[in-house]
XYZ file of N, CA and C in Angstrom:
693
model
N 63.630 49.881 16.097
C 62.366 49.252 15.693
C 62.386 47.765 16.052
N 61.228 47.232 16.385
C 61.135 45.823 16.744
C 61.595 44.948 15.577
N 62.485 43.991 15.810
C 62.924 43.120 14.709
C 61.815 42.189 14.219
N 60.940 41.788 15.129
C 59.807 40.931 14.772
C 58.581 41.406 15.539
N 57.453 41.474 14.864
C 56.181 41.835 15.490
C 55.174 40.736 15.182
N 54.509 40.271 16.209
C 53.414 39.318 16.020
C 52.084 40.013 16.262
N 51.119 39.737 15.405
C 49.731 40.109 15.637
C 48.964 38.793 15.719
N 47.684 38.822 16.016
C 46.940 37.550 16.104
C 47.037 36.682 14.857
N 47.226 37.303 13.684
C 47.244 36.503 12.448
C 48.524 36.612 11.639
N 49.406 37.538 12.029
C 50.530 37.859 11.168
C 51.860 37.879 11.909
N 52.924 37.746 11.137
C 54.284 37.932 11.634
C 54.949 38.959 10.728
N 55.425 40.046 11.325
C 56.104 41.098 10.582
C 57.586 41.060 10.924
N 58.415 41.001 9.891
C 59.860 40.899 10.067
C 60.539 42.137 9.510
N 61.340 42.787 10.339
C 62.073 43.979 9.901
C 63.133 43.576 8.877
N 63.106 44.188 7.718
C 64.058 43.887 6.647
C 65.063 45.035 6.564
N 66.321 44.727 6.818
C 67.371 45.750 6.758
C 68.229 45.611 5.507
N 68.205 44.444 4.888
C 68.903 44.236 3.631
C 68.267 43.066 2.891
N 68.465 43.032 1.588
C 67.892 41.963 0.771
C 68.833 41.694 -0.396
N 69.774 40.810 -0.156
C 70.753 40.478 -1.181
C 70.242 39.347 -2.069
N 70.704 39.331 -3.293
C 70.304 38.251 -4.211
C 70.523 36.890 -3.571
N 69.550 36.025 -3.702
C 69.656 34.676 -3.152
C 69.158 34.547 -1.729
N 68.933 35.673 -1.053
C 68.455 35.638 0.328
C 66.941 35.458 0.351
N 66.401 34.919 1.450
C 64.940 34.804 1.564
C 64.257 36.154 1.421
N 64.884 37.189 1.993
C 64.283 38.523 1.917
C 64.136 38.990 0.475
N 65.170 38.748 -0.330
C 65.085 39.179 -1.729
C 64.027 38.375 -2.472
N 63.924 37.090 -2.175
C 62.910 36.256 -2.826
C 61.509 36.766 -2.500
N 61.293 37.150 -1.248
C 59.992 37.702 -0.870
C 59.686 38.954 -1.694
N 60.648 39.872 -1.719
C 60.415 41.153 -2.374
C 60.281 41.012 -3.884
N 61.053 40.094 -4.467
C 60.947 39.903 -5.913
C 59.591 39.294 -6.279
N 59.111 38.389 -5.459
C 57.783 37.813 -5.698
C 56.726 38.914 -5.703
N 56.868 39.840 -4.787
C 55.899 40.927 -4.656
C 55.996 41.908 -5.819
N 57.206 42.378 -6.102
C 57.381 43.420 -7.126
C 57.193 42.898 -8.551
N 57.306 41.598 -8.743
C 57.128 41.043 -10.084
C 55.690 40.596 -10.343
N 54.824 40.771 -9.360
C 53.418 40.384 -9.508
C 52.617 41.549 -10.090
N 51.985 41.316 -11.203
C 51.261 42.394 -11.894
C 50.147 42.983 -11.035
N 49.407 42.118 -10.340
C 48.283 42.615 -9.546
C 48.755 43.368 -8.306
N 49.832 42.890 -7.694
C 50.359 43.563 -6.500
C 50.821 44.976 -6.823
N 51.395 45.136 -8.008
C 51.979 46.429 -8.400
C 51.024 47.289 -9.224
N 49.765 46.902 -9.262
C 48.781 47.580 -10.114
C 48.730 49.092 -9.845
N 48.823 49.465 -8.554
C 48.758 50.879 -8.193
C 50.121 51.449 -7.806
N 51.189 50.748 -8.136
C 52.528 51.224 -7.816
C 53.061 52.121 -8.930
N 53.580 53.286 -8.552
C 54.131 54.186 -9.561
C 55.428 53.644 -10.151
N 56.006 52.612 -9.510
C 57.241 52.015 -10.010
C 56.966 50.872 -10.980
N 55.729 50.429 -11.062
C 55.350 49.406 -12.013
C 55.804 48.011 -11.627
N 55.537 47.071 -12.495
C 55.879 45.669 -12.277
C 57.338 45.408 -12.637
N 58.043 44.727 -11.755
C 59.435 44.366 -12.037
C 59.465 43.264 -13.087
N 60.253 43.486 -14.117
C 60.373 42.503 -15.188
C 61.628 41.645 -15.041
N 62.477 42.000 -14.091
C 63.734 41.286 -13.899
C 64.208 41.444 -12.460
N 65.232 40.663 -12.102
C 65.845 40.785 -10.784
C 66.438 42.181 -10.613
N 67.005 42.696 -11.691
C 67.593 44.036 -11.637
C 66.535 45.096 -11.322
N 65.347 44.922 -11.889
C 64.258 45.860 -11.604
C 63.911 45.842 -10.117
N 63.855 44.644 -9.555
C 63.532 44.532 -8.127
C 64.623 45.161 -7.284
N 65.876 44.925 -7.644
C 66.985 45.532 -6.896
C 66.889 47.050 -6.925
N 66.528 47.584 -8.072
C 66.446 49.045 -8.213
C 65.357 49.626 -7.327
N 64.191 49.002 -7.319
C 63.084 49.563 -6.540
C 63.299 49.379 -5.045
N 63.912 48.270 -4.629
C 64.130 48.052 -3.199
C 65.163 49.025 -2.626
N 66.076 49.487 -3.466
C 67.054 50.481 -3.011
C 66.371 51.787 -2.610
N 65.157 51.956 -3.068
C 64.422 53.173 -2.756
C 63.772 53.174 -1.391
N 63.660 51.992 -0.748
C 63.009 51.981 0.566
C 63.749 51.195 1.643
N 64.738 50.377 1.283
C 65.498 49.669 2.307
C 66.544 50.594 2.924
N 66.913 50.372 4.182
C 67.932 51.213 4.830
C 69.222 51.229 4.025
N 69.898 52.371 4.032
C 71.133 52.513 3.278
C 72.100 53.416 4.017
N 73.363 53.219 3.774
C 74.393 54.088 4.348
C 74.809 55.173 3.365
N 74.217 55.126 2.175
C 74.571 56.085 1.140
C 73.653 57.305 1.205
N 74.134 58.410 0.672
C 73.304 59.595 0.555
C 73.289 60.456 1.794
N 72.161 61.144 2.000
C 72.067 62.132 3.070
C 72.010 61.479 4.448
N 72.511 62.231 5.427
C 72.361 61.791 6.802
C 70.921 62.018 7.246
N 70.562 61.389 8.355
C 69.216 61.526 8.904
C 68.148 61.056 7.928
N 68.454 60.013 7.183
C 67.458 59.364 6.342
C 66.864 58.213 7.135
N 65.562 58.217 7.262
C 64.882 57.205 8.077
C 64.089 56.278 7.164
N 64.390 54.991 7.270
C 63.697 53.997 6.451
C 63.361 52.767 7.279
N 62.143 52.305 7.134
C 61.682 51.116 7.850
C 60.929 50.247 6.856
N 61.240 48.954 6.819
C 60.552 48.023 5.927
C 60.227 46.738 6.686
N 58.974 46.361 6.690
C 58.541 45.131 7.336
C 57.925 44.183 6.309
N 58.495 42.979 6.218
C 57.897 41.921 5.411
C 56.768 41.300 6.226
N 55.635 41.094 5.586
C 54.457 40.582 6.281
C 54.194 39.135 5.870
N 54.108 38.267 6.871
C 53.779 36.862 6.642
C 52.481 36.497 7.352
N 51.689 35.736 6.680
C 50.490 35.185 7.308
C 50.884 33.932 8.083
N 50.447 33.836 9.327
C 50.726 32.653 10.136
C 49.698 31.594 9.784
N 50.188 30.426 9.406
C 49.303 29.371 8.912
C 48.699 28.531 10.020
N 49.153 28.743 11.266
C 48.581 28.043 12.410
C 48.154 29.061 13.441
N 47.262 28.673 14.321
C 46.758 29.567 15.354
C 47.877 30.027 16.271
N 47.789 31.295 16.672
C 48.776 31.844 17.604
C 48.062 32.410 18.821
N 47.124 31.671 19.363
C 46.359 32.135 20.508
C 47.283 32.508 21.664
N 47.005 33.662 22.240
C 47.780 34.058 23.407
C 48.955 34.961 23.105
N 49.277 35.190 21.834
C 50.417 36.054 21.527
C 50.061 37.499 21.828
N 51.051 38.255 22.242
C 50.855 39.658 22.555
C 51.631 40.483 21.543
N 50.926 41.364 20.889
C 51.529 42.135 19.800
C 52.777 42.876 20.253
N 53.866 42.662 19.521
C 55.082 43.418 19.735
C 55.962 42.931 20.858
N 55.503 41.974 21.658
C 56.308 41.497 22.774
C 57.028 40.208 22.391
N 58.128 39.883 23.077
C 58.853 38.651 22.768
C 57.939 37.443 22.855
N 58.099 36.542 21.909
C 57.242 35.369 21.855
C 58.006 34.106 22.250
N 57.301 33.105 22.788
C 57.953 31.828 23.087
C 58.589 31.257 21.835
N 59.620 30.443 22.023
C 60.370 29.909 20.883
C 59.464 29.199 19.891
N 58.449 28.482 20.408
C 57.596 27.729 19.491
C 56.778 28.640 18.587
N 56.517 29.887 19.030
C 55.761 30.807 18.197
C 56.540 31.143 16.937
N 57.848 31.333 17.074
C 58.667 31.701 15.931
C 58.805 30.584 14.913
N 58.435 29.363 15.307
C 58.574 28.218 14.414
C 57.285 27.907 13.660
N 56.250 28.695 13.876
C 55.002 28.459 13.178
C 55.210 28.617 11.671
N 54.489 27.830 10.897
C 54.562 27.941 9.440
C 53.946 29.263 9.001
N 54.618 29.922 8.076
C 54.131 31.215 7.605
C 54.176 31.282 6.084
N 53.473 32.252 5.535
C 53.438 32.479 4.089
C 53.569 33.973 3.830
N 54.522 34.345 3.002
C 54.737 35.758 2.692
C 53.554 36.326 1.927
N 53.071 37.501 2.377
C 51.916 38.102 1.705
C 52.100 39.580 1.356
N 53.090 40.267 1.969
C 53.174 41.682 1.639
C 54.283 42.439 2.343
N 54.230 43.759 2.200
C 55.292 44.637 2.675
C 54.688 45.960 3.141
N 55.220 46.476 4.263
C 54.846 47.807 4.747
C 56.129 48.605 4.915
N 56.180 49.815 4.370
C 57.387 50.639 4.479
C 57.056 52.037 4.985
N 58.043 52.623 5.643
C 58.017 54.025 6.044
C 59.331 54.640 5.588
N 59.255 55.830 5.047
C 60.460 56.451 4.502
C 60.378 57.969 4.671
N 61.454 58.567 5.209
C 61.467 60.024 5.335
C 61.508 60.663 3.954
N 61.013 61.863 3.866
C 60.896 62.537 2.577
C 62.265 62.951 2.045
N 62.365 63.003 0.719
C 63.594 63.454 0.073
C 63.239 64.299 -1.145
N 64.224 64.601 -1.946
C 64.009 65.475 -3.104
C 63.019 64.888 -4.109
N 62.897 63.567 -4.100
C 61.990 62.934 -5.043
C 60.562 62.808 -4.545
N 60.320 63.171 -3.296
C 58.971 63.069 -2.728
C 58.061 64.146 -3.307
N 56.787 63.838 -3.377
C 55.813 64.794 -3.893
C 55.709 65.994 -2.953
N 55.947 67.177 -3.486
C 55.857 68.396 -2.688
C 54.392 68.789 -2.524
N 53.977 68.997 -1.279
C 52.593 69.325 -0.989
C 52.499 70.686 -0.309
N 51.400 71.367 -0.527
C 51.167 72.658 0.126
C 50.886 72.430 1.610
N 51.032 73.467 2.413
C 50.894 73.327 3.859
C 49.503 72.865 4.285
N 48.487 73.153 3.497
C 47.140 72.724 3.875
C 46.965 71.211 3.722
N 47.897 70.571 3.015
C 47.823 69.115 2.841
C 48.844 68.373 3.703
N 49.690 69.120 4.380
C 50.733 68.483 5.188
C 51.001 69.352 6.418
N 52.250 69.436 6.867
C 52.599 70.224 8.039
C 53.196 71.574 7.643
N 53.068 72.565 8.501
C 53.724 73.848 8.236
C 55.235 73.668 8.151
N 55.882 74.456 7.348
C 57.326 74.366 7.180
C 58.041 74.537 8.515
N 57.495 75.384 9.368
C 58.118 75.652 10.659
C 58.177 74.422 11.554
N 57.308 73.452 11.301
C 57.259 72.259 12.150
C 58.396 71.293 11.860
N 59.091 71.494 10.751
C 60.115 70.535 10.314
C 61.298 70.433 11.271
N 61.504 71.432 12.101
C 62.657 71.386 13.012
C 62.484 70.350 14.115
N 61.241 70.095 14.505
C 60.991 69.138 15.594
C 60.188 67.919 15.162
N 59.557 67.998 14.005
C 58.686 66.913 13.545
C 59.240 66.268 12.282
N 59.435 64.967 12.343
C 59.869 64.210 11.176
C 58.640 63.688 10.436
N 58.604 63.910 9.136
C 57.522 63.365 8.310
C 58.039 62.149 7.551
N 57.314 61.048 7.665
C 57.652 59.843 6.903
C 56.432 59.438 6.083
N 56.699 58.836 4.942
C 55.606 58.435 4.052
C 55.355 56.943 4.157
N 54.104 56.607 4.343
C 53.675 55.218 4.450
C 53.386 54.635 3.071
N 53.842 53.399 2.845
C 53.493 52.672 1.624
C 53.344 51.197 1.982
N 52.552 50.501 1.231
C 52.396 49.062 1.452
C 51.937 48.398 0.163
N 52.171 47.111 0.094
C 51.836 46.345 -1.097
C 51.604 44.896 -0.669
N 50.558 44.282 -1.199
C 50.242 42.914 -0.810
C 49.962 42.045 -2.035
N 50.357 40.786 -1.923
C 50.026 39.810 -2.955
C 48.519 39.561 -2.944
N 47.947 39.152 -4.074
C 46.499 38.905 -4.125
C 46.002 37.927 -3.056
N 46.845 36.975 -2.629
C 46.412 36.031 -1.588
C 46.155 36.724 -0.256
N 46.631 37.974 -0.136
C 46.431 38.713 1.110
C 45.368 39.790 1.019
N 44.631 39.818 -0.080
C 43.627 40.866 -0.267
C 42.312 40.518 0.426
N 41.609 41.561 0.843
C 40.240 41.403 1.324
C 40.075 40.721 2.666
N 41.147 40.605 3.424
C 41.077 39.903 4.714
C 41.466 40.797 5.891
N 41.729 42.069 5.614
C 42.099 42.985 6.683
C 43.561 42.931 7.064
N 44.377 42.239 6.280
C 45.804 42.110 6.616
C 46.539 43.444 6.510
N 46.184 44.250 5.527
C 46.858 45.537 5.370
C 46.606 46.415 6.592
N 45.367 46.499 7.009
C 45.022 47.283 8.198
C 45.745 46.763 9.426
N 45.727 45.463 9.615
C 46.373 44.837 10.770
C 47.878 45.098 10.771
N 48.487 45.042 9.594
C 49.930 45.256 9.468
C 50.301 46.704 9.752
N 49.574 47.624 9.141
C 49.870 49.040 9.308
C 49.714 49.451 10.770
N 48.664 48.997 11.413
C 48.456 49.326 12.825
C 49.594 48.788 13.685
N 50.070 47.583 13.372
C 51.177 46.997 14.126
C 52.462 47.798 13.943
N 52.711 48.257 12.724
C 53.908 49.065 12.461
C 53.807 50.407 13.182
N 52.633 50.989 13.188
C 52.436 52.253 13.911
C 52.763 52.084 15.396
N 52.305 51.005 15.992
C 52.573 50.771 17.413
C 54.064 50.564 17.657
N 54.741 49.907 16.735
C 56.187 49.711 16.852
C 56.906 51.057 16.785
N 56.426 51.935 15.919
C 57.017 53.276 15.811
C 56.910 54.030 17.130
N 55.791 53.881 17.805
C 55.584 54.566 19.081
C 56.536 54.041 20.151
N 56.819 52.735 20.096
C 57.718 52.151 21.095
C 59.173 52.539 20.842
N 59.487 52.900 19.611
C 60.886 53.133 19.224
C 61.213 54.620 19.153
N 60.922 55.345 20.195
C 61.157 56.796 20.181
C 62.606 57.147 19.865
N 63.536 56.371 20.403
C 64.947 56.682 20.189
C 65.358 56.528 18.727
N 64.636 55.700 17.978
C 64.954 55.481 16.566
C 64.835 56.785 15.767
N 63.919 57.663 16.201
C 63.621 58.878 15.441
C 64.455 60.077 15.879
N 65.377 59.868 16.816
C 66.258 60.940 17.287
C 66.974 61.617 16.105
N 67.095 62.938 16.093
C 66.809 63.896 17.173
C 65.379 64.425 17.184
N 64.515 63.892 16.334
C 63.141 64.390 16.279
C 62.329 63.851 17.456
N 61.527 64.714 18.040
C 60.687 64.309 19.165
C 59.254 64.014 18.729
N 58.930 64.436 17.486
C 57.578 64.230 16.981
C 57.644 63.507 15.629
N 56.627 62.691 15.379
C 56.586 61.904 14.142
C 55.229 62.062 13.478
N 55.260 62.410 12.189
C 54.042 62.583 11.409
C 54.074 61.601 10.239
N 52.994 60.863 10.083
C 52.876 59.897 8.985
C 52.009 60.494 7.889
N 52.480 60.428 6.656
C 51.626 60.847 5.547
C 51.485 59.678 4.569
N 50.391 59.680 3.845
C 50.156 58.645 2.837
C 49.450 59.277 1.648
N 49.778 58.788 0.460
C 49.187 59.287 -0.778
C 48.491 58.114 -1.466
N 47.189 58.257 -1.685
C 46.392 57.165 -2.256
C 45.677 57.652 -3.508
N 45.828 56.921 -4.591
C 45.128 57.255 -5.830
C 43.619 57.116 -5.615
N 42.872 58.055 -6.142
C 41.424 58.047 -5.966
C 40.750 56.791 -6.488
N 41.411 56.102 -7.405
C 40.830 54.877 -7.945
C 41.103 53.639 -7.115
N 41.961 53.778 -6.117
C 42.356 52.637 -5.281
C 41.450 52.567 -4.053
N 40.250 52.053 -4.243
C 39.243 52.047 -3.179
C 39.662 51.207 -1.980
N 40.413 50.129 -2.213
C 40.832 49.273 -1.103
C 41.755 50.021 -0.149
N 42.704 50.781 -0.699
C 43.621 51.537 0.143
C 42.927 52.713 0.825
N 41.937 53.277 0.187
C 41.167 54.340 0.830
C 40.475 53.803 2.080
N 39.996 52.568 2.015
C 39.356 51.946 3.186
C 40.380 51.679 4.289
N 41.596 51.270 3.905
C 42.649 51.033 4.897
C 42.975 52.321 5.640
N 43.045 53.425 4.917
C 43.325 54.710 5.549
C 42.274 55.031 6.609
N 41.036 54.794 6.280
C 39.945 55.081 7.212
C 40.036 54.189 8.448
N 40.348 52.910 8.246
C 40.376 51.956 9.351
C 41.570 52.159 10.275
N 42.662 52.721 9.758
C 43.866 52.902 10.577
C 43.915 54.278 11.248
N 42.866 55.065 11.081
C 42.794 56.346 11.766
C 43.492 57.494 11.083
N 43.924 57.291 9.846
C 44.567 58.381 9.106
C 43.518 59.444 8.738
N 43.901 60.703 8.846
C 42.995 61.816 8.559
C 43.185 62.295 7.121
N 42.106 62.423 6.405
C 42.201 62.930 5.036
C 42.415 64.433 5.067
N 43.516 64.885 4.463
C 43.862 66.316 4.460
C 43.318 67.032 3.224
N 43.059 66.265 2.167
C 42.549 66.874 0.948
C 42.940 66.057 -0.272
N 42.750 66.642 -1.444
C 43.036 65.962 -2.707
C 44.009 66.804 -3.521
N 45.043 66.146 -4.019
C 46.050 66.802 -4.851
C 45.782 66.438 -6.309
N 45.640 67.451 -7.140
C 45.376 67.234 -8.569
C 46.715 67.079 -9.286
N 47.080 65.838 -9.579
C 48.379 65.547 -10.195
C 48.274 65.573 -11.708
N 49.280 66.149 -12.357
C 49.372 66.103 -13.810
C 50.782 65.671 -14.196
N 50.894 64.961 -15.288
C 52.175 64.439 -15.752
C 51.915 63.323 -16.737
N 52.761 62.316 -16.707
C 52.529 61.157 -17.562
C 53.136 59.931 -16.891
N 52.309 58.917 -16.669
C 52.763 57.711 -15.993
C 51.879 56.536 -16.400
N 52.493 55.341 -16.472
C 51.712 54.134 -16.740
C 51.315 53.542 -15.405
N 50.022 53.515 -15.136
C 49.519 53.080 -13.834
C 48.164 52.413 -14.004
N 47.958 51.322 -13.268
C 46.680 50.610 -13.304
C 46.285 50.227 -14.725
N 47.281 49.778 -15.502
C 47.019 49.240 -16.829
C 46.861 50.247 -17.944
N 47.144 51.532 -17.687
C 46.975 52.528 -18.739
C 47.883 53.733 -18.511
N 48.121 54.470 -19.584
C 48.865 55.719 -19.464
C 47.937 56.791 -18.925
N 48.424 57.528 -17.951
C 47.619 58.573 -17.315
C 48.353 59.902 -17.367
N 47.610 60.962 -17.557
C 48.176 62.308 -17.574
C 47.582 63.186 -16.479
N 46.601 62.638 -15.767
C 45.978 63.401 -14.673
C 45.383 62.412 -13.679
N 45.525 62.717 -12.399
C 44.981 61.845 -11.364
C 44.644 62.645 -10.112
N 43.665 62.157 -9.374
C 43.323 62.744 -8.080
C 43.991 61.908 -6.998
N 44.914 62.518 -6.279
C 45.645 61.835 -5.218
C 45.104 62.280 -3.866
N 44.610 61.328 -3.090
C 44.041 61.632 -1.776
C 45.179 61.633 -0.748
N 45.288 62.714 -0.026
C 46.390 62.906 0.918
C 45.892 62.666 2.348
N 46.583 61.776 3.063
C 46.220 61.453 4.434
C 47.398 61.736 5.363
N 47.093 62.006 6.617
C 48.163 62.250 7.574
C 47.733 61.959 9.000
N 48.719 61.749 9.867
C 48.425 61.504 11.271
C 49.671 61.741 12.107
N 49.526 62.415 13.248
C 50.616 62.564 14.198
C 50.723 61.265 14.990
N 51.861 60.611 14.905
C 52.042 59.360 15.618
C 52.741 59.585 16.955
N 53.685 60.515 16.966
C 54.359 60.924 18.201
C 54.232 62.426 18.324
N 53.726 62.894 19.457
C 53.558 64.341 19.669
C 54.188 64.758 20.988
């Protein structure tokens, strides 16, 4: 995967680790400890550094656990100065990398595991496709300073293009399928799905108990989206 991606307004940095005291950890802790950023997160707001460490272990690359676990995390920064002439995903002149930036969010991709929501075939891929097609789940989160400006759409599209360039990263799989799960009450993310070309597969009627969006919930409508990125 590209270590750095530039878009006309953003700089995306691949995060492979985030140790306490590092800039990467500071970015992620700022995000996970923000009540508004985590409003629709099933993991909730981090109340401590330990909370942030726990949640980041769920999406940052790791050498622990099962083999063939695929994880990608990009920290998103807003470029505070014009970057006219930059080409998305290509190496940039040295002066481009020195532009002032401000951290605004995170985009992650993660292959499914035992803790992932199990979906019926009409909402995802046939079981038979699993031998050649890798399914990864898209997630993203942005600070309020990054809301309403199209940054989420711009970031997700940039990550998708990086995935296409990095075919060898997904070895031995030759095909890549992206899925996303959006709460029916999260209208902003529903719009992002539409703008990034994700196809709505249907609605999953979830039951259980979770504190989300400021209240305890026992039932929710989860909108399921998907897209073949590599075929």
